[in-house]
Short mmCIF file of C-alpha atoms in Angstrom, two decimals:
data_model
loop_
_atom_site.label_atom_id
_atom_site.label_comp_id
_atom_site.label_asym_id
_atom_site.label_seq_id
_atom_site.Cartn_x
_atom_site.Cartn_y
_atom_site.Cartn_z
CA UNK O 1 -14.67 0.50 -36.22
CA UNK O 2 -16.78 -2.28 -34.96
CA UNK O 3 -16.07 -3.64 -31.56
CA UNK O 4 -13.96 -6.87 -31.80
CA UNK O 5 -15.88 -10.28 -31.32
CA UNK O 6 -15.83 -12.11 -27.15
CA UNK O 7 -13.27 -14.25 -28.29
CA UNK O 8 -11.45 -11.15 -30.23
CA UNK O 9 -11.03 -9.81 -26.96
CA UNK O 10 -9.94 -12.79 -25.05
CA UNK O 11 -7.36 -13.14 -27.18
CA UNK O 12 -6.12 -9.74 -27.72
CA UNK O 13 -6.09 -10.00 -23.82
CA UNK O 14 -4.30 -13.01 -23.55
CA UNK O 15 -1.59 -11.22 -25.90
CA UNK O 16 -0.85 -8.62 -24.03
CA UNK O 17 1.79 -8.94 -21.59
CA UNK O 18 1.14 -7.70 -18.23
CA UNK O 19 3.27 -9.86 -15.89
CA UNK O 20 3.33 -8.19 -12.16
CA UNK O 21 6.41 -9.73 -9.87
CA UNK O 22 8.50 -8.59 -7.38
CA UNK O 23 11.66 -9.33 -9.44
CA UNK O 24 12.18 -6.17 -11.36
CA UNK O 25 13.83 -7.72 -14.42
CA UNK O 26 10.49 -9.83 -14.68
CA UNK O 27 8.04 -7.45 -14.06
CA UNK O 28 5.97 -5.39 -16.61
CA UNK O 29 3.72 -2.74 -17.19
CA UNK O 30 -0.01 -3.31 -17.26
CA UNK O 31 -0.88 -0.05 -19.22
CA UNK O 32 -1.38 -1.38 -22.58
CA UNK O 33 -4.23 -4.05 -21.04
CA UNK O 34 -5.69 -1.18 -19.32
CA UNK O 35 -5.47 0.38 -22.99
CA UNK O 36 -7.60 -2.11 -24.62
CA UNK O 37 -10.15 -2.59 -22.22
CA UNK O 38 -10.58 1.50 -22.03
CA UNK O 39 -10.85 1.38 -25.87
CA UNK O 40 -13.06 -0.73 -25.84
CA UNK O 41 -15.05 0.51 -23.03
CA UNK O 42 -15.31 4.08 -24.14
CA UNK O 43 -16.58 3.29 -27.50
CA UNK O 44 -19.44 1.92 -25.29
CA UNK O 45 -20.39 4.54 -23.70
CA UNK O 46 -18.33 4.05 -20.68
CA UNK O 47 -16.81 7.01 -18.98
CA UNK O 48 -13.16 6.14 -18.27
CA UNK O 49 -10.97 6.58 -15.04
CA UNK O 50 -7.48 5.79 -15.74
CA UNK O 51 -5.64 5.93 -12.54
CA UNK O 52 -2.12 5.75 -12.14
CA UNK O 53 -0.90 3.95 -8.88
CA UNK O 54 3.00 3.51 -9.63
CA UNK O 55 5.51 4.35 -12.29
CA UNK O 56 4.19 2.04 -15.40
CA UNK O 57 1.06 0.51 -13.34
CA UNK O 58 -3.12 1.60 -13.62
CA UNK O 59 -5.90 0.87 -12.35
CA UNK O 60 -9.00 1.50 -14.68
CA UNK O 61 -12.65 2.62 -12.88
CA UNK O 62 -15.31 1.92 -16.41
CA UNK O 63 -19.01 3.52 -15.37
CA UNK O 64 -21.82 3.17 -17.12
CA UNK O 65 -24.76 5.32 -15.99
CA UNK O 66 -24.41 6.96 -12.93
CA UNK O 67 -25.38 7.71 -9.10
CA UNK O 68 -24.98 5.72 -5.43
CA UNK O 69 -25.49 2.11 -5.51
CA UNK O 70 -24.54 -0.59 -8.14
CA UNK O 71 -22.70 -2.95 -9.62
CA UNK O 72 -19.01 -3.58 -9.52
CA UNK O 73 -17.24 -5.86 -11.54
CA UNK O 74 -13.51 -6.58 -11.06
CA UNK O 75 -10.46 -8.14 -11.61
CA UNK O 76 -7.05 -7.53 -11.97
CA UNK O 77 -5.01 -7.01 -15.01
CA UNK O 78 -1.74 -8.30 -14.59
CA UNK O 79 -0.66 -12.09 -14.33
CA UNK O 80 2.51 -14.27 -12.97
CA UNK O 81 5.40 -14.90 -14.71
CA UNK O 82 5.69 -17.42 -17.04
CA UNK O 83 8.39 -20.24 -18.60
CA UNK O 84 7.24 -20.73 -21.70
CA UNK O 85 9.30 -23.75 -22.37
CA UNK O 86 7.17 -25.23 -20.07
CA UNK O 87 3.99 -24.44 -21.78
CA UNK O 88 3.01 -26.85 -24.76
CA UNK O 89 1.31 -24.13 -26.41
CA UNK O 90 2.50 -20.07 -27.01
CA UNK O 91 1.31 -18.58 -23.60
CA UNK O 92 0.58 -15.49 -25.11
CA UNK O 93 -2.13 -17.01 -27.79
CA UNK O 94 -5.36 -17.88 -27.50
CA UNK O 95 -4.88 -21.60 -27.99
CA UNK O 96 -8.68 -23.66 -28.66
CA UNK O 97 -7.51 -26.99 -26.71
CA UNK O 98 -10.11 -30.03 -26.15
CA UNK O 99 -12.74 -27.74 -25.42
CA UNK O 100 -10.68 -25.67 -23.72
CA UNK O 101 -9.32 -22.14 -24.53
CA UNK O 102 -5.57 -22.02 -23.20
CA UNK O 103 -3.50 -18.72 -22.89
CA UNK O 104 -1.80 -16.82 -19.50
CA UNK O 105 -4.65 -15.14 -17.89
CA UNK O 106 -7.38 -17.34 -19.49
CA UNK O 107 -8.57 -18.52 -15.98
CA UNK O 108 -6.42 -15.88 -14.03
CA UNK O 109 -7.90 -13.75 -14.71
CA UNK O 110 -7.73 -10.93 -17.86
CA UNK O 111 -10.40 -13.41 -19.72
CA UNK O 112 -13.05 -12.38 -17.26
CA UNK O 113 -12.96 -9.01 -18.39
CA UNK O 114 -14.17 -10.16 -22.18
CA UNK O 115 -16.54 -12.12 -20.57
CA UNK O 116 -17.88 -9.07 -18.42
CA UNK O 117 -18.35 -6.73 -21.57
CA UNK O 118 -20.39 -9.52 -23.65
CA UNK O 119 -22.54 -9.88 -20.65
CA UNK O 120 -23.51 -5.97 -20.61
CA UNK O 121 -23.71 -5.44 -24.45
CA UNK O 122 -27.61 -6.39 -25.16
CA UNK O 123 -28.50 -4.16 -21.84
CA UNK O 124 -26.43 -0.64 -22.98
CA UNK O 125 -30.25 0.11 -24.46
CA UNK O 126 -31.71 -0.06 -21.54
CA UNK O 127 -31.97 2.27 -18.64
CA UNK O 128 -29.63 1.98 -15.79
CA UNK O 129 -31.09 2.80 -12.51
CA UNK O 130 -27.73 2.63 -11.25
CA UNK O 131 -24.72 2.14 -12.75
CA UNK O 132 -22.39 -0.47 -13.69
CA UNK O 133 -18.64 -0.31 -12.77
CA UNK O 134 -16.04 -2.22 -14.66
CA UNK O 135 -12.62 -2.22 -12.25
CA UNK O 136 -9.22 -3.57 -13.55
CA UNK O 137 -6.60 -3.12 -10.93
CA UNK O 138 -2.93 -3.66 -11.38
CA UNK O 139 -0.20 -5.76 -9.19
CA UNK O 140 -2.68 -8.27 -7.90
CA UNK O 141 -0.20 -10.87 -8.11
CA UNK O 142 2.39 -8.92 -6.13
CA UNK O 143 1.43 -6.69 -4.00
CA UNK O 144 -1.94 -5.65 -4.61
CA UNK O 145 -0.85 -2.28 -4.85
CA UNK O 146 -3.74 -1.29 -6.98
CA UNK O 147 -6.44 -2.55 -4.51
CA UNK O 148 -4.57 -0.91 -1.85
CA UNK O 149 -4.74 2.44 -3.58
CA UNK O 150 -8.37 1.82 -4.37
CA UNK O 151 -8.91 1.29 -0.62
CA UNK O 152 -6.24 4.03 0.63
CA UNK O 153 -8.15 6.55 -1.77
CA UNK O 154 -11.67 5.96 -0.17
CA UNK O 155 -14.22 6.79 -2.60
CA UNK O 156 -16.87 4.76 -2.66
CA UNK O 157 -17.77 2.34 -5.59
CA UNK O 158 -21.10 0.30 -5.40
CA UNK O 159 -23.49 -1.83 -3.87
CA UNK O 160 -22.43 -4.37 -4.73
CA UNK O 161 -18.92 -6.08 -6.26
CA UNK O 162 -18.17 -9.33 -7.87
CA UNK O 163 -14.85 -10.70 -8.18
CA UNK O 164 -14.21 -12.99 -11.27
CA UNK O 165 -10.97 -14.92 -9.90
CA UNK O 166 -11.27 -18.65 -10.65
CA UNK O 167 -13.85 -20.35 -8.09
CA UNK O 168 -15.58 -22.39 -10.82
CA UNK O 169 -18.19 -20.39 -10.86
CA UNK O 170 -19.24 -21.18 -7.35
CA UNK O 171 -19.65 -17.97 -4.75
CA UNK O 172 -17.15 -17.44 -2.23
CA UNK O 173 -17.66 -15.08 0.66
CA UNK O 174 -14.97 -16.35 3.22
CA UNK O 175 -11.38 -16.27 2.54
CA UNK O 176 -8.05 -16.64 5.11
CA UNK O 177 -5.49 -13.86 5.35
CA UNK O 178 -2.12 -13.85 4.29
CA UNK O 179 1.08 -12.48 5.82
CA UNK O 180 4.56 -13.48 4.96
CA UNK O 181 6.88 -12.32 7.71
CA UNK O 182 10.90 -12.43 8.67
CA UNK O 183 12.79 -12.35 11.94
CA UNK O 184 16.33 -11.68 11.54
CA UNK O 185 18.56 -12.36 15.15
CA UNK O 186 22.01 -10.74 15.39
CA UNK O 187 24.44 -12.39 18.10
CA UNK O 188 28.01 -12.15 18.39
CA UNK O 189 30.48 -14.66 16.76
CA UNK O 190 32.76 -16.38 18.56
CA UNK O 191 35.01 -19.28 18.76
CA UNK O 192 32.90 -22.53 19.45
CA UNK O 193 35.46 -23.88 22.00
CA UNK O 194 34.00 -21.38 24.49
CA UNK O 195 30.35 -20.43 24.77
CA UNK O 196 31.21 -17.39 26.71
CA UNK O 197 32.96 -15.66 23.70
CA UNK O 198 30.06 -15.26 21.67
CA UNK O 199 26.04 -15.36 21.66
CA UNK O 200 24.57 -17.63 19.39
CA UNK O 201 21.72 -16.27 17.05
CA UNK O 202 21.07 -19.98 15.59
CA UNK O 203 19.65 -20.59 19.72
CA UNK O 204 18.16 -18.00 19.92
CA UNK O 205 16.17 -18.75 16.88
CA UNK O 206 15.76 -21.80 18.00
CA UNK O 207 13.70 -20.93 21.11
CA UNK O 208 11.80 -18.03 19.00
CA UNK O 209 10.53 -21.22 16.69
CA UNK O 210 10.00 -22.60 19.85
CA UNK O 211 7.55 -19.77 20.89
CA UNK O 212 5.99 -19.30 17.56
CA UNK O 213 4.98 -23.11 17.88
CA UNK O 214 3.24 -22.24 20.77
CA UNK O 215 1.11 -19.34 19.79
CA UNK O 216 0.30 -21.78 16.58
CA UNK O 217 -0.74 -24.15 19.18
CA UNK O 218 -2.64 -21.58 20.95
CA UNK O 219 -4.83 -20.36 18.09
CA UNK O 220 -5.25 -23.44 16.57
CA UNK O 221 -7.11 -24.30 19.77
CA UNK O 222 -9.16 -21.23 20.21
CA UNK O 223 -10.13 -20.28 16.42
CA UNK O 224 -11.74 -22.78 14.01
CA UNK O 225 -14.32 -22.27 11.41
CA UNK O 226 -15.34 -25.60 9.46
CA UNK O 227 -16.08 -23.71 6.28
CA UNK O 228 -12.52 -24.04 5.05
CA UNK O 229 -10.93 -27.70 4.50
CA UNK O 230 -8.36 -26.71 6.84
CA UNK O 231 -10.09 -25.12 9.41
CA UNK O 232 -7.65 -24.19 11.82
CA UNK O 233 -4.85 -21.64 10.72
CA UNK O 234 -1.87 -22.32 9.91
CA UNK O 235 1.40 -21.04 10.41
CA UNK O 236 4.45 -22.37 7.90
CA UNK O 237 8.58 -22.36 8.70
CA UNK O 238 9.29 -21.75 5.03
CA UNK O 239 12.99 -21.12 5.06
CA UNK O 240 15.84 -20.36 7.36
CA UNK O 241 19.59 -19.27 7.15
CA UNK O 242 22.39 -18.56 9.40
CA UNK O 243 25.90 -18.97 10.65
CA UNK O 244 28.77 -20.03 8.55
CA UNK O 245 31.25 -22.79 10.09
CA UNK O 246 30.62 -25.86 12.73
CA UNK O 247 33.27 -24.17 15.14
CA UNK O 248 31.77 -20.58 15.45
CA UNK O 249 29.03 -19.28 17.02
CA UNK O 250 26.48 -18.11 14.82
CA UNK O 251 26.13 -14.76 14.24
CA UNK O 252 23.36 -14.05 12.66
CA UNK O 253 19.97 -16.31 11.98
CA UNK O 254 17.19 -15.35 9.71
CA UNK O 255 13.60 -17.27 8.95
CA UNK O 256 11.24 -16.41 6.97
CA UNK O 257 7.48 -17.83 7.61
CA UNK O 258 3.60 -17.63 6.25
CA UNK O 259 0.69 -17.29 8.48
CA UNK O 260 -2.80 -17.68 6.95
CA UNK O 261 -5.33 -16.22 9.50
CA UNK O 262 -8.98 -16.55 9.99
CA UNK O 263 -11.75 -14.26 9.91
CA UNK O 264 -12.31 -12.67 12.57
CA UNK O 265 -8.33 -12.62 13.39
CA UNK O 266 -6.38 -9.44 13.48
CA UNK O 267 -3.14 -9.37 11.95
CA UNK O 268 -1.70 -6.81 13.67
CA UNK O 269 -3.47 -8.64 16.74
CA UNK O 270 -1.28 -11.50 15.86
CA UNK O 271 2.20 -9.56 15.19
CA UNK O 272 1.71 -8.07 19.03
CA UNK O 273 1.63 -11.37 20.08
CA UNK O 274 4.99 -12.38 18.22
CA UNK O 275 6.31 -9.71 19.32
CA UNK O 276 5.57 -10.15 23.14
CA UNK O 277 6.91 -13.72 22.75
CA UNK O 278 10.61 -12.32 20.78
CA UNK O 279 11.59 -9.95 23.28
CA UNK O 280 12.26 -12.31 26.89
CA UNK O 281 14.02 -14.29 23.94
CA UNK O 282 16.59 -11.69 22.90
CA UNK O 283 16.92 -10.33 26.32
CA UNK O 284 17.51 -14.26 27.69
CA UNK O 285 20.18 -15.03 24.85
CA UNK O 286 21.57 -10.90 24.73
CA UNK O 287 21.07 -10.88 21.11
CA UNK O 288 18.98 -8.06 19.49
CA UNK O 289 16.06 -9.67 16.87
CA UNK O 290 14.23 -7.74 14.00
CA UNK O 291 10.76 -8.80 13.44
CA UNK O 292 8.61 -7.18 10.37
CA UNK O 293 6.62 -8.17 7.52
CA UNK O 294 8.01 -8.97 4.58
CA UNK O 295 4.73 -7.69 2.36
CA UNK O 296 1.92 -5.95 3.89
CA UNK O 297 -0.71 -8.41 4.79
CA UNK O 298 -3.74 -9.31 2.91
CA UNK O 299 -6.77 -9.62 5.45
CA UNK O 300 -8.75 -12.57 5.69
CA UNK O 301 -12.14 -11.77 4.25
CA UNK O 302 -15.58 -12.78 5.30
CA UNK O 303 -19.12 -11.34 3.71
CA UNK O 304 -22.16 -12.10 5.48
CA UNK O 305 -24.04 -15.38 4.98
CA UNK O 306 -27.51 -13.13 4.34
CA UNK O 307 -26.05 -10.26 2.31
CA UNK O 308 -28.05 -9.69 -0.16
CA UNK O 309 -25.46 -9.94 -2.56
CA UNK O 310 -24.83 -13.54 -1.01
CA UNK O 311 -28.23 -14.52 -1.21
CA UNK O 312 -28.55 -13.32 -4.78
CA UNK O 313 -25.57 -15.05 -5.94
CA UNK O 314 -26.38 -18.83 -4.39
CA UNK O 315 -30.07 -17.97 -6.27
CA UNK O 316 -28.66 -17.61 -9.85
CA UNK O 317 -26.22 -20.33 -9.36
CA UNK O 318 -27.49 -23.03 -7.43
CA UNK O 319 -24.43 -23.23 -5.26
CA UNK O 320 -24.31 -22.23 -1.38
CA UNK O 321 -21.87 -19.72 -0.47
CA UNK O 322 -17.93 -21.31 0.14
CA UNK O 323 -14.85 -20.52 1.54
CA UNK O 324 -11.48 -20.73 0.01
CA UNK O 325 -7.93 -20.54 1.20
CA UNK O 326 -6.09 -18.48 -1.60
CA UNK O 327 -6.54 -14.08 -1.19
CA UNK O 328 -8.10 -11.90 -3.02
CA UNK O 329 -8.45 -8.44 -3.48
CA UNK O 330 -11.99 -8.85 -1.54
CA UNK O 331 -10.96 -7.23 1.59
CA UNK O 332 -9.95 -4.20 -0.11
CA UNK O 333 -13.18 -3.67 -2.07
CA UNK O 334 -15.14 -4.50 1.36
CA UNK O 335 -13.80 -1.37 3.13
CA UNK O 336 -14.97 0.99 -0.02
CA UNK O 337 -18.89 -0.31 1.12
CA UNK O 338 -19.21 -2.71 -1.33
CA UNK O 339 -21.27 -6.30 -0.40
CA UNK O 340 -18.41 -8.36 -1.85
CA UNK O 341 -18.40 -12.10 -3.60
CA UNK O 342 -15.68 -14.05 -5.47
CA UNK O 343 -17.17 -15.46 -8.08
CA UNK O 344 -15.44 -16.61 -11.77
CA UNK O 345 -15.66 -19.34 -14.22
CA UNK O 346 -12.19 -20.25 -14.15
CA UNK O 347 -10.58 -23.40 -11.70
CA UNK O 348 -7.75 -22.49 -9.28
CA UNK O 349 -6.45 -25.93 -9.80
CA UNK O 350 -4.58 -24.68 -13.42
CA UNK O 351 -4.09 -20.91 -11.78
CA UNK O 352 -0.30 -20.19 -12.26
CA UNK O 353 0.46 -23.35 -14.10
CA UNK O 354 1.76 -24.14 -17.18
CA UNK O 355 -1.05 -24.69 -19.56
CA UNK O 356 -3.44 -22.22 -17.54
CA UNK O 357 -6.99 -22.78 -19.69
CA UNK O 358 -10.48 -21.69 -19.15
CA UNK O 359 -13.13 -24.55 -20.04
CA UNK O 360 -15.08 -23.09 -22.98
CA UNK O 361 -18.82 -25.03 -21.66
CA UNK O 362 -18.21 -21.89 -18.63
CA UNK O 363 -18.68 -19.24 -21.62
CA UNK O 364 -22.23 -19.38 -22.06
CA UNK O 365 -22.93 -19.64 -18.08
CA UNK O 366 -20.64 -17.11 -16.95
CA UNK O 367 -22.12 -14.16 -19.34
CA UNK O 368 -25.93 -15.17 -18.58
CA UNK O 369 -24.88 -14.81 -14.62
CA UNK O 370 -23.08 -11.57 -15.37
CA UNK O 371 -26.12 -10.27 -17.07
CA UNK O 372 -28.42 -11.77 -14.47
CA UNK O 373 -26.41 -9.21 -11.89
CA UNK O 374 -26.33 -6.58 -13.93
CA UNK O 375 -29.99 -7.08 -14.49
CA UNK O 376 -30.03 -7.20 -10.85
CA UNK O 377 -28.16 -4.37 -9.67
CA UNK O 378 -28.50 -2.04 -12.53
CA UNK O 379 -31.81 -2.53 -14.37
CA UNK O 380 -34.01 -2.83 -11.52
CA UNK O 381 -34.94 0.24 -8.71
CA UNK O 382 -32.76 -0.10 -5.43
#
């Protein structure tokens, strides 16, 4: 059976559901995308690593040719929910729109992956010198449980990996870090006619904002890096919640915030320092507070501004290397010893939106760069 057509695959991509959230009744398996692209794959001459990371969700490890060294490129399987009364087209068809090929995933990110195979399939003739890896992880858009594993598991991948998330085809080598964290204060309730009865959680949170907004302060003022358009980082009171009635002391006081860190900043660095700052709080106001991270953190990421990989990328695009606030699974890839970029044809802009769409005129120029790396990485002695 002959392999399906670029577009073929795009849309037999596109669908596929594979949504990954952390609300169970939305959530869905990414096996039958990890299905196709093995199909696929394999009939290429791939040798296939299906690796199971959690009841219903894979990762998938594609090599072609083997030894140290090479080329990885990855991206993750799964996407974000969807409303598809929202959408003006069926999310889950390829839709050709003004020049413009609309569908969930199109831009983030299960197009890159059709994009990826048309870019190796004039070079399967020649000889590899090292190989080419083709990873599709699952959860990305959750909890990046499959990049975890990946990085948990230790074995080493390539040279080299490319990430095809939506950066408009411009390299990025710096991202922040991302860490979503709750503190939950328990006081005592009381009757608000007498402060004595009770301890109030709701001022006790109140002075443990108070301290967070000094350590923001603090590392505002000693880390910067003018590579990002907001250089500083940042530190967000998303939501709060506690006590129940004007005339009793609050009882309990939760708040939930997001801290984007810098290279170069440690996040468990950074949760010492919170917690150093809670405790003379709870032991001031006699109430006992719970601090802990809501997910596990994604690292900020930073590759070197002369990596080769760097330096290789900026060549065959034109573009010097940027920085970008969103995460990635970059961090994770780094620790296996792979030089790591984020690099993809899609824009972030239309990333989880209604109407998510991949401009067809990035086609043409995202396959000749993939094949320029490949060329690269695989074709040519190390």
């Amino acid at each position: 059976m002959p392999l399906p057509s670029m577009k073929e695959q795009f849309a037999a991509l596109i669908a596929t559901p594979s949504v990954s959230c952390t609300q169970a009744s939305l959530d869905q398996s990414n096996r039958p995308v990890i299905d196709l692209l093995a199909s696929w794959l394999g009939d290429l001459g791939f040798a296939i690593d299906i690796q199971p990371v959690s009841p219903g969700k894979f990762n998938l490890l594609a090599s072609f040719g083997t030894g140290p060294g090479g080329l990885v490129l990855a991206g993750h399987s799964d996407t974000v929910p969807y409303d598809a009364a929202l959408w003006k087209t069926d999310p889950l068809k390829l839709t050709e729109v003004d020049g413009r090929w609309v569908g969930l995933g199109s831009c983030d990110m299960k197009g890159f992956f059709a994009l990826a195979i048309e870019a190796v399939l004039p070079l399967l003739d020649q000889p590899f010198k090292q190989p080419l890896l083709i990873l599709a992880t699952c959860d990305e858009e959750s909890s990046m449980s499959g990049a975890r594993a990946l990085a948990a598991a230790g074995r080493p991948l390539g040279r080299a990996a490319v990430i095809g998330e939506p950066t408009g085809l411009k390299p990025i080598r710096l991202h922040k870090g991302v860490m979503m964290e709750r503190i939950d204060i328990l006081g005592r309730s009381g009757h608000s006619s007498d402060p004595s009865l009770g301890h109030s959680a709701l001022e006790a949170m109140h002075d443990a904002i108070g301290e967070l907004r000094g350590l923001r302060l603090a590392w505002q003022r000693e880390y910067r890096n003018p590579q990002f358009s907001v250089p500083q980082p940042t530190l967000n009171f998303g939501c709060i919640h506690g006590g129940d009635n004007p005339n009793r002391i609050c009882g309990q006081c939760s708040l939930e915030f997001d801290l984007r860190p810098l290279p170069g900043m440690d996040p468990q660095v950074l949760r010492a320092a919170i917690r150093q700052k809670l405790e003379p709080v709870a032991e001031r106001h006699k109430v006992k507070i719970d601090y802990a991270p809501l997910f596990a953190e994604v690292p900020p990421f930073e590759q070197a501004e002369d990596a080769e990989l760097v330096r290789v990328a900026e060549r065959l695009t034109g573009h010097r290397a940027e920085a970008v606030a969103f995460g990635t699974e970059a961090p994770y890839l780094q620790r296996l010893g792979c030089e790591t970029l984020v690099l993809g044809p899609g824009d972030i802009a239309c990333a989880h939106q209604p109407g998510e769409y991949l401009e067809m005129s990035r086609l043409t120029p995202t396959v000749r760069l993939l094949r320029e790396l490949i060329e690269h990485y695989c074709l040519t002695p190390a």
